[in-house]
Coordinates of C-alpha atoms in Angstrom, one line a residue:
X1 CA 61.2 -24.1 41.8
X2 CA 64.5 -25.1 40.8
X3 CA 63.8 -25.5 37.1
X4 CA 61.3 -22.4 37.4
X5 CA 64.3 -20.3 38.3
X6 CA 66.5 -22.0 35.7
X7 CA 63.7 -20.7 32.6
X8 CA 62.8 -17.5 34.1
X9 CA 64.6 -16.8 37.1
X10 CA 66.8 -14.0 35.5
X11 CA 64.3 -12.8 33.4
X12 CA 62.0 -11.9 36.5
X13 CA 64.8 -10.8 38.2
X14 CA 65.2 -7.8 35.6
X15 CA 61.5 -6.9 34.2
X16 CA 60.0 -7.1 38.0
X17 CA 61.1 -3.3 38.1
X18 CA 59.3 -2.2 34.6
X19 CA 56.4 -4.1 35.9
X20 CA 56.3 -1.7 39.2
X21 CA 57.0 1.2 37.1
X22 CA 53.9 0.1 34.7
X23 CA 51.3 0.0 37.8
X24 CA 52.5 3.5 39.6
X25 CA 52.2 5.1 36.0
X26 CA 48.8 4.3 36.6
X27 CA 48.6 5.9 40.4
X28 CA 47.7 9.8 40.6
X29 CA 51.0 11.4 41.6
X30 CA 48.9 12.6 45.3
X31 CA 49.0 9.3 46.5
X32 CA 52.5 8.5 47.7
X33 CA 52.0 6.4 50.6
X34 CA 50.9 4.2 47.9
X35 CA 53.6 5.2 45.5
X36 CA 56.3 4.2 48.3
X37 CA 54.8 0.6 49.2
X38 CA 54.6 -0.5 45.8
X39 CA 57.9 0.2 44.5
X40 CA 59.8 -1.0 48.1
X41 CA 57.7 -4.3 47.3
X42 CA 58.7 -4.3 43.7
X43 CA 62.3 -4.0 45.4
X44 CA 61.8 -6.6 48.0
X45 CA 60.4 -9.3 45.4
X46 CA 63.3 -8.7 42.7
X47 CA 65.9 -8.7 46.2
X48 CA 63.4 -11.9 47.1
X49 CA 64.5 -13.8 43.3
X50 CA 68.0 -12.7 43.4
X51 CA 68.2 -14.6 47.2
X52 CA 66.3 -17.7 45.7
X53 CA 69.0 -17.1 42.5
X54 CA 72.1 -17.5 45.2
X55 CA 70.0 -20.8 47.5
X56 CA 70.0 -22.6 44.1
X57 CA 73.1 -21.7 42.4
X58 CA 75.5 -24.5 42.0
X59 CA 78.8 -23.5 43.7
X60 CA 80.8 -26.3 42.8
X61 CA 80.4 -25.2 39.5
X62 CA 80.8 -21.4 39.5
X63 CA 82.2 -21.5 35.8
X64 CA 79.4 -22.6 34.7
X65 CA 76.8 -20.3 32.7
X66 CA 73.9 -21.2 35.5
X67 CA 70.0 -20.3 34.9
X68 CA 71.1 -19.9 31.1
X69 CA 68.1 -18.5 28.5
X70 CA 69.3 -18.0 24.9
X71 CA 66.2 -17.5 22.7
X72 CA 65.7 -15.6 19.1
X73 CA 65.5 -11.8 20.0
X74 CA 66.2 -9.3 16.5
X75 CA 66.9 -12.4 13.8
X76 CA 67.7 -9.2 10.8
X77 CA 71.1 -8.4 13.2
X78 CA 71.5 -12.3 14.5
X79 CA 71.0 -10.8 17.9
X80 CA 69.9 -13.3 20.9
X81 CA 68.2 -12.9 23.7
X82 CA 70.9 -14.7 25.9
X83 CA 71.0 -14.2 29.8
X84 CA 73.2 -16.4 32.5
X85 CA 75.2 -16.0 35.3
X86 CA 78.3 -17.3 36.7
X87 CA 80.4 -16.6 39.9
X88 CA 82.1 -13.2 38.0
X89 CA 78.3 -11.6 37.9
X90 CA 76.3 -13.6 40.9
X91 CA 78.1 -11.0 43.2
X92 CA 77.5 -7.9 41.5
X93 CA 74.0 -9.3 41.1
X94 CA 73.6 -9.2 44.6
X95 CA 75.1 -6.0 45.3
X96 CA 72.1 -4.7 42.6
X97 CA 69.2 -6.0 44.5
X98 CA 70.6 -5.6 48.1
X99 CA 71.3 -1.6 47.0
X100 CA 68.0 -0.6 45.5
X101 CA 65.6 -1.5 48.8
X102 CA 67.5 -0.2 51.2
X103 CA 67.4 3.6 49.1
X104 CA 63.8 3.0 48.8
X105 CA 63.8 2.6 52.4
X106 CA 66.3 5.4 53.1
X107 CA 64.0 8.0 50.8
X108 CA 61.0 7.2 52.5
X109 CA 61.0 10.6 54.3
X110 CA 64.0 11.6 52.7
X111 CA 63.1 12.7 49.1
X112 CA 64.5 15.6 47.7
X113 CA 63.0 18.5 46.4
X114 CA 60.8 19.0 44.0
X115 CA 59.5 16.8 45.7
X116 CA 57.5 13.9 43.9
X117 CA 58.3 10.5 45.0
X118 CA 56.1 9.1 42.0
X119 CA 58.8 10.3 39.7
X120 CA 61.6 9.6 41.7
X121 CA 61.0 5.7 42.7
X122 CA 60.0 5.3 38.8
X123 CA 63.8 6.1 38.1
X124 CA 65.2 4.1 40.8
X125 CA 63.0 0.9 39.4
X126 CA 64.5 1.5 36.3
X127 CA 67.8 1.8 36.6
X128 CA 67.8 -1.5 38.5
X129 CA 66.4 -2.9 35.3
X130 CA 68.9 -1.8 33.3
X131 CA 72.0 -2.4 36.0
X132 CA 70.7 -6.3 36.2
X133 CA 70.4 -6.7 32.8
X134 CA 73.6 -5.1 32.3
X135 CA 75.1 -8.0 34.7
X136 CA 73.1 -11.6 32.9
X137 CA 73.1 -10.0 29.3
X138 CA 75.3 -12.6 27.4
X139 CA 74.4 -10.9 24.1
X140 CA 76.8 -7.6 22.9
X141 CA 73.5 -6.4 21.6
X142 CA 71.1 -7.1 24.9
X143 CA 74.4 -5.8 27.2
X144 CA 74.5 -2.7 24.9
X145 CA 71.4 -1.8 25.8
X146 CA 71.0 -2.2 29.3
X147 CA 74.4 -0.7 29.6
X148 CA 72.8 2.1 28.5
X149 CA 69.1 2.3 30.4
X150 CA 70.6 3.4 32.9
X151 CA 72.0 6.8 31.5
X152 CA 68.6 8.2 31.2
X153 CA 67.5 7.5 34.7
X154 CA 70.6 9.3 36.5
X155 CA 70.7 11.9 34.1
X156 CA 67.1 13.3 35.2
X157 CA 67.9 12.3 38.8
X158 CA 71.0 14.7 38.6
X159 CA 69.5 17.6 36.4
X160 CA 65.5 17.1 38.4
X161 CA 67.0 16.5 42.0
X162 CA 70.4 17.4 42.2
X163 CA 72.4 20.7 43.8
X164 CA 73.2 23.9 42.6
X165 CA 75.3 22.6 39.3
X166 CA 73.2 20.1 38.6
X167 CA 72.4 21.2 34.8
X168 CA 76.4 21.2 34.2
X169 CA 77.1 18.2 36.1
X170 CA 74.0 16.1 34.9
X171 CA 75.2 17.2 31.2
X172 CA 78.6 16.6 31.6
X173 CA 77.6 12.8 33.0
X174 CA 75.4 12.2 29.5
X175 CA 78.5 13.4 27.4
X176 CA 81.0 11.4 28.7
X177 CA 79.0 8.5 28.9
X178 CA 77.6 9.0 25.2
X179 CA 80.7 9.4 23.9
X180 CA 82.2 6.2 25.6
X181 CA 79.1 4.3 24.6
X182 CA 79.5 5.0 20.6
X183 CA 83.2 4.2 20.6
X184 CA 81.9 0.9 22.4
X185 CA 79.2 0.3 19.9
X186 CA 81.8 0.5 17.1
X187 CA 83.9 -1.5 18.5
X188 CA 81.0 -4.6 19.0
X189 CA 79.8 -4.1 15.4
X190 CA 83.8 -3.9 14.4
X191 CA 84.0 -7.3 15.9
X192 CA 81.1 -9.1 14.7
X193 CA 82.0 -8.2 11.4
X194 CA 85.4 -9.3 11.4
X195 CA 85.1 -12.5 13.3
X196 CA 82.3 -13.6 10.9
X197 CA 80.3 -14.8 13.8
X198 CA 76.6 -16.2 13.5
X199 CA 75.6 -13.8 16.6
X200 CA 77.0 -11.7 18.8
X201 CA 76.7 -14.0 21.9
X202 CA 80.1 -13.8 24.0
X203 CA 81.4 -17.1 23.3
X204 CA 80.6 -17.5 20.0
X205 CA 82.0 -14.0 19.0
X206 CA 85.5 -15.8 21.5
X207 CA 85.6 -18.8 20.1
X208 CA 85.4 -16.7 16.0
X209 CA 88.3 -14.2 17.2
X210 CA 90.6 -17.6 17.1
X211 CA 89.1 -19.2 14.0
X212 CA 89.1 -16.4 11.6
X213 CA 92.4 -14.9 12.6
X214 CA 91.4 -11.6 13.3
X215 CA 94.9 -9.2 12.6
X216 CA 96.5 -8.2 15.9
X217 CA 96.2 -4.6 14.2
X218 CA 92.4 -4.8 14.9
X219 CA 92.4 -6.5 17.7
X220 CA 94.5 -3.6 19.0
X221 CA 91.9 -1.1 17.9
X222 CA 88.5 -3.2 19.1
X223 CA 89.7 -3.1 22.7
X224 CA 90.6 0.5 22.2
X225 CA 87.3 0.7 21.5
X226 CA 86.2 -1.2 24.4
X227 CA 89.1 0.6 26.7
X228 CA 87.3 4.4 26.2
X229 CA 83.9 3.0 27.0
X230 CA 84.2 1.1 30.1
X231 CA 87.0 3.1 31.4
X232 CA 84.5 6.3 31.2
X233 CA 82.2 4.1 33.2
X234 CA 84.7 3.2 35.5
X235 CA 86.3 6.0 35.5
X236 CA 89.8 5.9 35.1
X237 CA 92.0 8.5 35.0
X238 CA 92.0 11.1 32.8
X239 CA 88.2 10.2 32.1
X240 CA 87.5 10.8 35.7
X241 CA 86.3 14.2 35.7
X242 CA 82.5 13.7 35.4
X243 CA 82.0 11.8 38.8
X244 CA 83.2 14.5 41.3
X245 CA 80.5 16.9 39.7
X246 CA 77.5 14.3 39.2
X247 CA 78.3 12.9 43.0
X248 CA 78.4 16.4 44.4
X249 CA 75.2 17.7 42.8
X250 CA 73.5 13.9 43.0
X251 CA 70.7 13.8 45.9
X252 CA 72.0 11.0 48.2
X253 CA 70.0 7.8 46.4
X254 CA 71.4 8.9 43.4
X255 CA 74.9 9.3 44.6
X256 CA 74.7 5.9 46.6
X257 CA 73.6 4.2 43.0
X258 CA 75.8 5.6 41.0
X259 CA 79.4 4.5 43.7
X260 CA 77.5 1.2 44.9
X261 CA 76.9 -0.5 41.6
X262 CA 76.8 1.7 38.3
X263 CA 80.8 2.5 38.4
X264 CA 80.9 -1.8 38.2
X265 CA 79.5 -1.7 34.8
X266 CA 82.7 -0.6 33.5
X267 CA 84.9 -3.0 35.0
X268 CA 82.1 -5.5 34.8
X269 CA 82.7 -5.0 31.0
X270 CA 86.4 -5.8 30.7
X271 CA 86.3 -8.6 33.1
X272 CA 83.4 -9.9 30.9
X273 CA 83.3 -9.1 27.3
X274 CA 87.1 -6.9 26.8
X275 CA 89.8 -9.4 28.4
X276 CA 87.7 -12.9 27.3
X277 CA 87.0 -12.3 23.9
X278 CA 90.6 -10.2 23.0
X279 CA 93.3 -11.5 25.4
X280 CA 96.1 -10.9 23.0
X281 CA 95.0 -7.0 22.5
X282 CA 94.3 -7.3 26.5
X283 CA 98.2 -8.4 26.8
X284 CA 99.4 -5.5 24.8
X285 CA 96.8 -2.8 26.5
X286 CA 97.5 -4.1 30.1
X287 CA 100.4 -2.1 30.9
X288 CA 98.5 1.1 30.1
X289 CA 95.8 0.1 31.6
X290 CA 98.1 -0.3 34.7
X291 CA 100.0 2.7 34.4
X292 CA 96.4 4.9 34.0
X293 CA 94.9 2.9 37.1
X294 CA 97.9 3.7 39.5
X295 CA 97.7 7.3 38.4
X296 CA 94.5 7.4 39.2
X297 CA 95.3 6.0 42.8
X298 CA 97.9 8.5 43.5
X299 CA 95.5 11.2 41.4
X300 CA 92.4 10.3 43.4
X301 CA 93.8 10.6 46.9
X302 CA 95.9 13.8 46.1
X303 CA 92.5 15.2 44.8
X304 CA 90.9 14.3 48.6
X305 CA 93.5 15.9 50.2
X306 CA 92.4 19.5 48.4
X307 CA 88.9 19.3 48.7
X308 CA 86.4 21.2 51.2
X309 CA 83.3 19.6 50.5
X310 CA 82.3 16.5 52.1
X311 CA 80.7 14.6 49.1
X312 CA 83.0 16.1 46.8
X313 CA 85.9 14.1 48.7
X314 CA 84.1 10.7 48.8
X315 CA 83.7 10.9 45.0
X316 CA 87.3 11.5 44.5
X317 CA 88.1 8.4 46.9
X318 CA 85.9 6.2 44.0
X319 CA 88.8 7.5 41.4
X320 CA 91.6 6.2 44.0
X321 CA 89.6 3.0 44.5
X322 CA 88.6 2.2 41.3
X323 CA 92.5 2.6 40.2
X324 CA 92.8 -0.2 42.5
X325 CA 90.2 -2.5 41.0
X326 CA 91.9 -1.5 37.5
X327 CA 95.3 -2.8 38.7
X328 CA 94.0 -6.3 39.9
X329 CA 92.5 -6.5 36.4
X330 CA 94.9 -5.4 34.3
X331 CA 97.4 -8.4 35.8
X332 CA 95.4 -10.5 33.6
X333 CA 95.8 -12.9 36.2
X334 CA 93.2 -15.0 38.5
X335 CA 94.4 -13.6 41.7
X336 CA 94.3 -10.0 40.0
X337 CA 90.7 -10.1 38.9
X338 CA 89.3 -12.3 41.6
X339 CA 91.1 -9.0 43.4
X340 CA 89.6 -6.7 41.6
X341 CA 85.7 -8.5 41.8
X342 CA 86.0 -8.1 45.6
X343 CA 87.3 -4.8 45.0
X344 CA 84.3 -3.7 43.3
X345 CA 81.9 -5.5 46.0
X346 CA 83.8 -3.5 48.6
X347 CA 83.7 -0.3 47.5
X348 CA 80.1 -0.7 46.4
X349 CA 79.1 -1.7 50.0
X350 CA 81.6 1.0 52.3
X351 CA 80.8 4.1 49.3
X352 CA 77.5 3.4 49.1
X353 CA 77.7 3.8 52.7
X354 CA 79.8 6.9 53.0
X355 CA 77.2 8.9 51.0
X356 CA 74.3 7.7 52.9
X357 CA 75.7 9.1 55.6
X358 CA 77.0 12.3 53.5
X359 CA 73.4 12.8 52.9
X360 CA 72.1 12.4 56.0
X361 CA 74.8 14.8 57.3
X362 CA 73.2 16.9 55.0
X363 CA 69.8 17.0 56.1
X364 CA 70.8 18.0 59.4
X365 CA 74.1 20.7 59.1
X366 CA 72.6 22.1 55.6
X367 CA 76.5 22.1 54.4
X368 CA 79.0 19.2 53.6
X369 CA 81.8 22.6 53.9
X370 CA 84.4 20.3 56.2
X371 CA 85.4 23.0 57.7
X372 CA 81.9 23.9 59.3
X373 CA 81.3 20.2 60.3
X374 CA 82.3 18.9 63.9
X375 CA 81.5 17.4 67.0
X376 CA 78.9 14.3 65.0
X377 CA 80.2 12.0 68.2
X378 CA 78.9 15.0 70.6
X379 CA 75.4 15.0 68.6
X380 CA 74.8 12.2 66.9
X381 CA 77.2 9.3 68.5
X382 CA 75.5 6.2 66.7
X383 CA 75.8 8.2 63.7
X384 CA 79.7 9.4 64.5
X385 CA 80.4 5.4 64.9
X386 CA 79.4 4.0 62.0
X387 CA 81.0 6.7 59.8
X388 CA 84.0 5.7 61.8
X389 CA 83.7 2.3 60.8
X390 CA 83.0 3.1 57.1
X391 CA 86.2 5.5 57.2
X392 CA 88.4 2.9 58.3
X393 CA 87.0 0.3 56.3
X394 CA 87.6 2.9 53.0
X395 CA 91.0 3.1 54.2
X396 CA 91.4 -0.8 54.0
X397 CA 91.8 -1.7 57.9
X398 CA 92.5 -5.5 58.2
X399 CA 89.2 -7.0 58.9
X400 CA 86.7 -4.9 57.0
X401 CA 85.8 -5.4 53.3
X402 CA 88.1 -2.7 51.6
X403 CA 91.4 -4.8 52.9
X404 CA 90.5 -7.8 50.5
X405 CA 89.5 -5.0 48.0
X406 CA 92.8 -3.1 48.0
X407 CA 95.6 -6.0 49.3
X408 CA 94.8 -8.7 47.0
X409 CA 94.9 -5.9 43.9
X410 CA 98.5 -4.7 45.0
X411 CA 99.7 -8.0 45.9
X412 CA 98.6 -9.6 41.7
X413 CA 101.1 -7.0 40.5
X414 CA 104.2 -8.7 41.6
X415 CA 103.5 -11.5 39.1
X416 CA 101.6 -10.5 36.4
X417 CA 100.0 -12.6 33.6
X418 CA 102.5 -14.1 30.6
X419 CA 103.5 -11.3 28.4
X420 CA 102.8 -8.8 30.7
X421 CA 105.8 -6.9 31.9
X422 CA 106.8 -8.2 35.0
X423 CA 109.0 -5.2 36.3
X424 CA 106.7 -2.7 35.4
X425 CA 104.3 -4.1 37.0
X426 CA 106.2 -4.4 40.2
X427 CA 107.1 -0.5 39.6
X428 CA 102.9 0.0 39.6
X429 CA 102.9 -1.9 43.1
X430 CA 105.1 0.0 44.8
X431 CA 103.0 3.1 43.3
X432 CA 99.9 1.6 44.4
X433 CA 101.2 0.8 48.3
X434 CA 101.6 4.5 48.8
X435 CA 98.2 5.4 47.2
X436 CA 97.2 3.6 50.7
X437 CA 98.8 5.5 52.8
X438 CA 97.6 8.6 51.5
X439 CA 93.9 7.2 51.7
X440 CA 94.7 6.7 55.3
X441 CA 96.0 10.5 55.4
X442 CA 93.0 12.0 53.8
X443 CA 90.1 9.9 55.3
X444 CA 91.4 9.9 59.2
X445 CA 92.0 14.1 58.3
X446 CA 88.1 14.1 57.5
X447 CA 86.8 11.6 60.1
X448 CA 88.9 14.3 62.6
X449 CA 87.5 17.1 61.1
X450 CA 83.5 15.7 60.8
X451 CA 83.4 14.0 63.7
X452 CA 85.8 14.4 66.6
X453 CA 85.6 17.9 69.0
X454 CA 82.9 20.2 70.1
X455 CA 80.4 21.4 67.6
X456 CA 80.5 24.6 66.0
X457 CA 78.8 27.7 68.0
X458 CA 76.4 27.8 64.8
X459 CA 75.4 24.3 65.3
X460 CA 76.4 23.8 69.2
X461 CA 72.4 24.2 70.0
X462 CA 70.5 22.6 66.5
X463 CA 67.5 20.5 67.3
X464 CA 67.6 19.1 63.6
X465 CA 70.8 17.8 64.5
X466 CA 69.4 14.3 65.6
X467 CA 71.1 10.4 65.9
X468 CA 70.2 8.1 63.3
X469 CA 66.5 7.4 62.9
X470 CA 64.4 4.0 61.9
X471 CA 64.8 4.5 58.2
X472 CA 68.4 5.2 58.2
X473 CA 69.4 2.0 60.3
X474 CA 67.0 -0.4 58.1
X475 CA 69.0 0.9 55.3
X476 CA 72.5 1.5 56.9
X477 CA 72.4 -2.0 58.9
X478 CA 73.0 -4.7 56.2
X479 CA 75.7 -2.9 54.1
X480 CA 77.6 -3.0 57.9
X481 CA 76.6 -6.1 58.6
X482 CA 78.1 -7.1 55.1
X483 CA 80.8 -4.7 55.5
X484 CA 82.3 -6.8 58.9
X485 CA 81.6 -10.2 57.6
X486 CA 83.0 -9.9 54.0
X487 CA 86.2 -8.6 55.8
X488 CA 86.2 -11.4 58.5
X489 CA 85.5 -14.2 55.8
X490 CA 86.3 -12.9 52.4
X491 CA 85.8 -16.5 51.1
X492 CA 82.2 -15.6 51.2
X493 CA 82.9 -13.6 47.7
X494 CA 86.3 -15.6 46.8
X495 CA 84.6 -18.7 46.4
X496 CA 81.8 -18.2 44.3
X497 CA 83.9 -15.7 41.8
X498 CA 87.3 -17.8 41.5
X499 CA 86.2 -20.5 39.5
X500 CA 84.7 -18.2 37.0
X501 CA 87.5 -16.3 36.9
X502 CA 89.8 -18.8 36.4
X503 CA 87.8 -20.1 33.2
X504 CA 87.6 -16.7 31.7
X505 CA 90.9 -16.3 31.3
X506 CA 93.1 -17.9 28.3
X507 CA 95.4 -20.4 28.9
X508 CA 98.3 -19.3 27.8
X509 CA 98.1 -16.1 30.0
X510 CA 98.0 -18.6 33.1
X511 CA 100.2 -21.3 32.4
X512 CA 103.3 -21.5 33.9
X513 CA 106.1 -21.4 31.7
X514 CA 109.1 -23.0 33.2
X515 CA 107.2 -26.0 33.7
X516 CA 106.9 -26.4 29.9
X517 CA 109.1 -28.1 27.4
X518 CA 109.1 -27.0 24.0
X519 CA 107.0 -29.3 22.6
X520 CA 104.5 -28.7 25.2
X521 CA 104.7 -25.3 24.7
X522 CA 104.2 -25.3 21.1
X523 CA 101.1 -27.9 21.2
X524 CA 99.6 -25.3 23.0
X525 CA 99.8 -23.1 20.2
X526 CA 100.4 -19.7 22.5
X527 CA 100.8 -16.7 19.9
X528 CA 104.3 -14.9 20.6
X529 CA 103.0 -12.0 22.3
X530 CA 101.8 -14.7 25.4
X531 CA 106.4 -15.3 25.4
X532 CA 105.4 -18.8 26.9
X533 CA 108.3 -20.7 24.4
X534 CA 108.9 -23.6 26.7
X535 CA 111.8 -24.2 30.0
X536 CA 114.5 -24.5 27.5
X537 CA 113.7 -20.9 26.0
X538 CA 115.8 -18.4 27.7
X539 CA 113.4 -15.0 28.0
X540 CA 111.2 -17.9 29.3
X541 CA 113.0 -18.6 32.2
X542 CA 113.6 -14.9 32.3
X543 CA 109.9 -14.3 32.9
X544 CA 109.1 -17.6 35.1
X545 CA 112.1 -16.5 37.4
X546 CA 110.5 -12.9 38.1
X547 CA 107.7 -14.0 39.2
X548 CA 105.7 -14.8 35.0

């Protein structure tokens, strides 16, 4: 099985879903029962490969490009067909095939109208394609390309399935994305072209950056490139603007999808292809990069406190902790990414939950208005509790996931990467501790508001208004599940991501300057911009003695 997996484990893993998609083409759209079972199978057998992926992964080597197929793909651009994972992706991975059962399981009497499950479940299948892909691509090409399968997909979900606005908001989603996406292209094709490589796998185009000297002017320019792409994806501030719209008008699954795993393929893309491949650019961006992700925290929970709409609050909580994942990444440190990996795992897991339960809210008040919500321990207690626990896990309570998501993050910014400005750093992590106390402010404000007192007179005597049913605790149970024991042992992600993270990373961003003579320093060859000069260099011991 072993060497089965290590040939075509990944490559199962992300075609299973067009091969559902292919057999419910062929079903009448009448039959849905039918429609249902074969696409929570599908779900359940790629969920069933990515488990077997994880029992024979080798963790004492998480640095290590494991299951690893790099065949001929389009030989006219030099473009492979290279897939692998290591411990930075194997979580995110996960996350993928965990999320897309359990909204299979959630829609199963939950779809929205119009309603035609046929149509809808096709999407889901295919965005989980393109999200997996997105994470084992090892090919600028092959990621380009499931980075972008997945537009499609949530564009028709918003604009078939979603509220009101969903034209605007399902348009707005596409422009911003498209936009990102060319800059990003130009900047891959900028820097196979420069580096001279034979292909545009990741290490060779790494390993060409160094050997054909690449001018720091371009370099500054490619991640530019790079930064407007995956920061719309992420999105940082003041790219932010799509999400509120396309999470308000989004039908729950959608919403769920789009916080849970694709907000990761931004940051996926600078921990993976942005930071490896350009750390001197990544060296001179990171400070912006910081300053735009603490805005965002401070932006993103100021944004919470003025909104009246349920859904419209959680998306703008995604802004603040994404800002958070941003910071731990733009460190350029192993502690800040490793941060930032766990970061993204968290949120996925407590947002994703948030909006299942915005949705379900839905169904049975017909508003997300705050201010007509009230009483959900009264009427629904089971449900009341776990949005309790999701609330204070969002606000990063000691012993849930979002702790080791937020902590670890503010924490890497007291000692930031070589070349990277120690005290301005420190200035973004005093920024970033009060962006925590205003998520405490804003979430305990709506957790009082939804679910604490009587019920309103208008909903005092509902019927609809019932606990949580079968579906929603098959689908609810293992994100809390994960949710407690990621924040009681957060080795359980730490582990298998901190050796990859630690080999991604240059050396001369990690060693430690002040325990380097001058000759050591220089055999390492560390460009200026790195200020790693040896002990005996003054603004050396400057930077070691801050915390560099």
């Amino acid at each position: 099985m072993e060497n089965l997996l290590d040939g075509w484990g990944l490559t199962v893993a992300t075609f299973s879903p067009l091969v559902g998609v292919a057999i419910m083409l062929l079903i009448p759209k009448d039959q849905e029962e039918r429609h249902k079972l074969i696409a929570l199978v599908t779900s359940l057998w790629v969920a069933f490969v990515g488990l077997l992926l994880l029992v024979w992964f080798d963790l004492d080597h998480t640095d290590k490009l494991q299951y690893v197929v790099d065949k001929v793909w389009i030989d006219v651009i030099s473009s492979r067909y290279a897939v692998g994972i290591d411990g930075m992706s194997l979580p995110l991975l996960l996350l993928t095939v965990l999320v897309v059962p359990l909204c299979i399981v959630y829609s199963w009497n939950h779809f929205p109208e119009p309603r035609n499950p046929k149509a809808f479940l096709i999407l889901i299948l295919i965005l989980e394609t393109g999200m997996i892909g997105t994470f084992v691509a090892q090919d600028l090409v092959l990621f380009f390309v499931f980075f972008e399968v997945v537009l499609l997909p949530m564009f028709f979900m918003i604009a078939v399935w979603g509220g009101p606005n969903r034209r605007y908001a399902s348009l707005k989603f596409f422009l911003f994305t498209l936009f990102g996406s060319a800059l990003m292209l130009v900047s891959f094709l900028a820097l196979f072209f420069l580096t001279g490589a034979e292909s545009f796998v990741f290490a060779d185009l790494a390993d060409n950056v160094v050997a054909h000297g690449v001018s720091r002017t371009a370099q500054l320019w490619i991640f530019g490139g790079m930064f407007l792409g995956f920061g719309i994806k992420v999105p940082m501030f003041p790219f932010h603007t799509w999400l509120p719209d396309a999470h308000t008008e989004a039908p729950t699954v959608g919403s769920v999808i789009l916080a849970a795993v694709l907000l990761k393929l931004g940051t996926y893309g600078f921990i993976r292809i942005a930071i490896p491949i350009l750390p001197e650019a990544a060296v001179e961006w990171a400070p912006w990069i910081g300053l735009l992700a603490v805005i965002g925290i401070i932006y993103g929970a100021l944004g919470c406190l003025a909104q009246t709409d349920m859904k419209r609050l959680i998306a703008f909580s995604s802004v603040a902790h994404m800002g958070f994942v941003m910071l731990g990444i733009a460190t350029l440190t192993d502690f800040g990414i490793n941060a930032a990996i766990m970061g993204m795992v968290a949120h996925g897991l407590i947002t994703g939950m948030l909006f299942f339960l915005a949705g379900s809210m839905k169904e049975r008040y017909h508003t997300l208005e705050i201010s007509r919500l009230g009483g959900l321990l009264v009427q629904a207690p089971r449900m009341g509790w776990v949005f309790g626990l999701c609330a204070m896990a969002s606000l990063g309570l000691p012993g849930l996931a979002g702790f080791w998501g937020e902590f670890p993050a503010i924490l890497s910014a007291y000692s930031p990467g070589n070349g990277v400005p120690v005290e301005t750093f420190r200035t973004f992590m005093v920024v970033a501790a009060l962006g925590t106390v205003l998520a405490a402010g804003y979430l305990l404000w709506l957790l009082q508001r939804a679910a604490f007192g009587t019920p309103k007179e208008e909903f005092a005597d509902d019927p609809h208004i019932t606990d949580a049913t079968r579906e929603e605790w098959i689908a609810w149970a293992p994100m809390i599940a994960l949710i407690v024991a990621i924040g009681i042992y957060p080795n359980l992600v730490f582990r298998v991501t901190d050796g990859a993270v630690d080999a991604s990373l240059h050396e001369c961003l990690q060693v430690n300057a002040s325990e380097l003579t001058s000759e050591q320093a220089e055999a390492l060859g560390c460009a200026d911009i790195y200020d790693v000069a040896g002990a005996d260099d003054d603004h050396a011991d400057e930077h070691a003695a801050v915390g560099g």
